[in-house]
Amino acid sequence: DGGITQSPKYLFRKEGQNVTLSCEQNLNHDAMYWYRQDPGQGLRLIYYSQIVNDFQKGDIAEGYSVSREKKESFPLTVTSAQKNPTAFYLCASSISGTSYEQYFGPGTRLTVT
Amino acid sequence: LAKTTQPISMDSYEGQEVNITCSHNNIATNDYITWYQQFPSQGPRFIIQGYKTKVTNEVASLFIPADRKSSTLSLPRVSLSDTAVYYCLVGPNRDDKIIFGKGTRLHILP
């Protein structure tokens, strides 16, 4: 089955620790995205990548880092510099960077205490 | 950057047709209108996309008037499982980012 997988579904960390969220897709899509969603809010773009080995900051990139070494994978690291990391994180992909049809993963709910 | 405005929330009853309108007064010539649906604790799901007039698929219809300054997502005969947040997006944007607003919370009552 083609799709996007994110793991784990729930993640708990202590304040001050970096944590990496996994995102893998087997749709052969060029573009991948990370969003953050807080309760009752819309999605906010953290980082996006239109092609392997290239990525751009979204609207709320501070405190986050990404890599895109493989087409299938776009991991997100939430660093200790992110002041309010507790949120629902969603990864998505699209066939290209200009396509508005994005496919989303199931999300990772991160809780930092 | 085409900004969208849609109602924060709507209620309807099972079996009714629901219409959610989105305003996008400064839509550009090459912009498409796209709608997503999101259930709680899940990622959004693409529903429908259109450029002008009417588009219909197995899930919904999208009505776009000639001036394209608004669009209406129509859900026929809704059920409780249609309770979700619906996002209206307009683009592509010049910097190739997709912007999700807060969407419309649709609550279907029995």
Coordinates of N, CA, C and O in Angstrom, one line a residue, chain B residues 26-68:
Chain B
N26 N -9.1 38.2 -3.4 CA -7.9 38.6 -4.3 C -7.3 37.3 -4.9 O -6.1 37.3 -5.1
I27 N -8.2 36.4 -5.3 CA -7.7 35.2 -6.0 C -7.0 35.6 -7.3 O -7.5 36.5 -8.0
A28 N -5.9 35.0 -7.6 CA -5.1 35.3 -8.8 C -5.6 34.4 -10.0 O -6.2 33.4 -9.8
T29 N -5.2 34.8 -11.2 CA -5.7 34.1 -12.4 C -5.3 32.7 -12.4 O -6.1 31.8 -12.9
N30 N -4.1 32.4 -11.9 CA -3.6 31.0 -12.0 C -3.9 30.2 -10.7 O -3.4 29.1 -10.5
D31 N -4.7 30.7 -9.8 CA -5.0 30.0 -8.5 C -6.1 29.0 -8.7 O -7.1 29.3 -9.4
Y32 N -6.0 27.9 -8.0 CA -7.0 26.9 -7.9 C -7.6 27.0 -6.5 O -7.0 27.5 -5.6
I33 N -8.8 26.4 -6.3 CA -9.5 26.4 -5.0 C -9.5 24.9 -4.6 O -10.0 24.0 -5.4
T34 N -9.0 24.7 -3.4 CA -8.9 23.3 -2.9 C -9.5 23.2 -1.5 O -9.4 24.1 -0.7
W35 N -10.2 22.1 -1.3 CA -10.8 21.9 0.0 C -10.3 20.6 0.6 O -10.1 19.6 -0.1
Y36 N -10.0 20.7 1.9 CA -9.6 19.5 2.7 C -10.5 19.3 3.9 O -11.2 20.2 4.3
Q37 N -10.6 18.0 4.3 CA -11.4 17.6 5.5 C -10.4 17.0 6.5 O -9.5 16.3 6.2
Q38 N -10.6 17.4 7.8 CA -9.8 16.8 8.8 C -10.7 16.3 10.0 O -11.4 17.1 10.6
F39 N -10.5 15.1 10.3 CA -11.1 14.5 11.5 C -10.2 14.7 12.7 O -9.0 14.8 12.5
P40 N -10.7 14.6 13.9 CA -9.9 14.8 15.1 C -8.7 13.8 15.2 O -8.9 12.6 14.9
S41 N -7.6 14.3 15.5 CA -6.3 13.5 15.7 C -5.9 12.8 14.4 O -5.3 11.7 14.5
Q42 N -6.3 13.3 13.2 CA -5.9 12.8 12.0 C -5.3 13.9 11.1 O -5.6 15.0 11.3
G43 N -4.6 13.5 10.0 CA -4.2 14.5 9.1 C -5.3 14.9 8.1 O -6.2 14.1 7.9
P44 N -5.3 16.1 7.6 CA -6.3 16.5 6.6 C -6.3 15.5 5.4 O -5.3 14.9 5.0
R45 N -7.5 15.5 4.8 CA -7.6 14.6 3.6 C -8.2 15.5 2.5 O -9.1 16.3 2.6
F46 N -7.5 15.4 1.3 CA -8.0 16.2 0.1 C -9.4 15.8 -0.3 O -9.7 14.6 -0.3
I47 N -10.3 16.7 -0.5 CA -11.6 16.4 -0.9 C -11.9 16.7 -2.4 O -12.3 15.9 -3.1
I48 N -11.6 18.0 -2.7 CA -12.0 18.4 -4.1 C -11.2 19.6 -4.5 O -10.7 20.4 -3.6
Q49 N -11.0 19.8 -5.7 CA -10.3 21.0 -6.3 C -11.0 21.5 -7.5 O -11.5 20.7 -8.3
G50 N -11.0 22.8 -7.7 CA -11.6 23.3 -8.9 C -11.0 24.7 -9.3 O -10.4 25.3 -8.5
Y51 N -11.3 25.1 -10.5 CA -10.8 26.4 -11.0 C -12.0 27.3 -11.3 O -12.0 28.5 -11.0
K52 N -13.1 26.8 -12.0 CA -14.2 27.6 -12.3 C -15.5 26.7 -12.4 O -15.3 25.4 -12.5
T53 N -16.6 27.3 -12.4 CA -17.9 26.6 -12.6 C -18.1 25.6 -11.5 O -18.2 25.9 -10.3
K54 N -18.3 24.3 -11.9 CA -18.7 23.3 -10.9 C -17.9 22.0 -11.1 O -17.6 21.6 -12.2
V55 N -17.5 21.5 -10.0 CA -16.7 20.2 -10.0 C -17.5 19.3 -9.0 O -17.9 19.7 -8.0
T56 N -17.6 18.0 -9.4 CA -18.3 17.1 -8.6 C -17.5 15.8 -8.5 O -17.0 15.3 -9.6
N57 N -17.4 15.2 -7.4 CA -16.8 13.9 -7.2 C -17.7 13.1 -6.3 O -18.8 13.5 -6.0
E58 N -17.2 11.9 -5.9 CA -18.1 11.0 -5.1 C -18.3 11.5 -3.7 O -19.2 11.0 -3.0
V59 N -17.6 12.5 -3.3 CA -17.7 13.0 -1.9 C -18.5 14.3 -1.8 O -19.3 14.6 -0.9
A60 N -18.2 15.2 -2.8 CA -18.7 16.6 -2.7 C -18.8 17.3 -4.0 O -18.4 16.7 -5.0
S61 N -19.4 18.5 -4.0 CA -19.4 19.3 -5.2 C -18.8 20.7 -4.8 O -18.9 21.1 -3.6
L62 N -18.2 21.3 -5.8 CA -17.6 22.6 -5.5 C -18.2 23.6 -6.6 O -18.1 23.3 -7.8
F63 N -18.8 24.6 -6.1 CA -19.4 25.6 -7.0 C -18.5 26.9 -6.9 O -18.3 27.4 -5.9
I64 N -18.2 27.4 -8.1 CA -17.3 28.6 -8.2 C -18.0 29.5 -9.2 O -18.1 29.2 -10.4
P65 N -18.4 30.7 -8.7 CA -19.0 31.7 -9.6 C -18.0 32.2 -10.6 O -16.8 32.1 -10.5
A66 N -18.6 33.0 -11.6 CA -17.7 33.5 -12.7 C -16.6 34.4 -12.2 O -15.5 34.4 -12.7
D67 N -16.9 35.2 -11.2 CA -15.8 36.1 -10.7 C -14.8 35.4 -9.8 O -13.8 36.0 -9.5
R68 N -15.0 34.2 -9.4 CA -14.1 33.4 -8.6 C -13.7 34.0 -7.3 O -12.8 33.5 -6.7

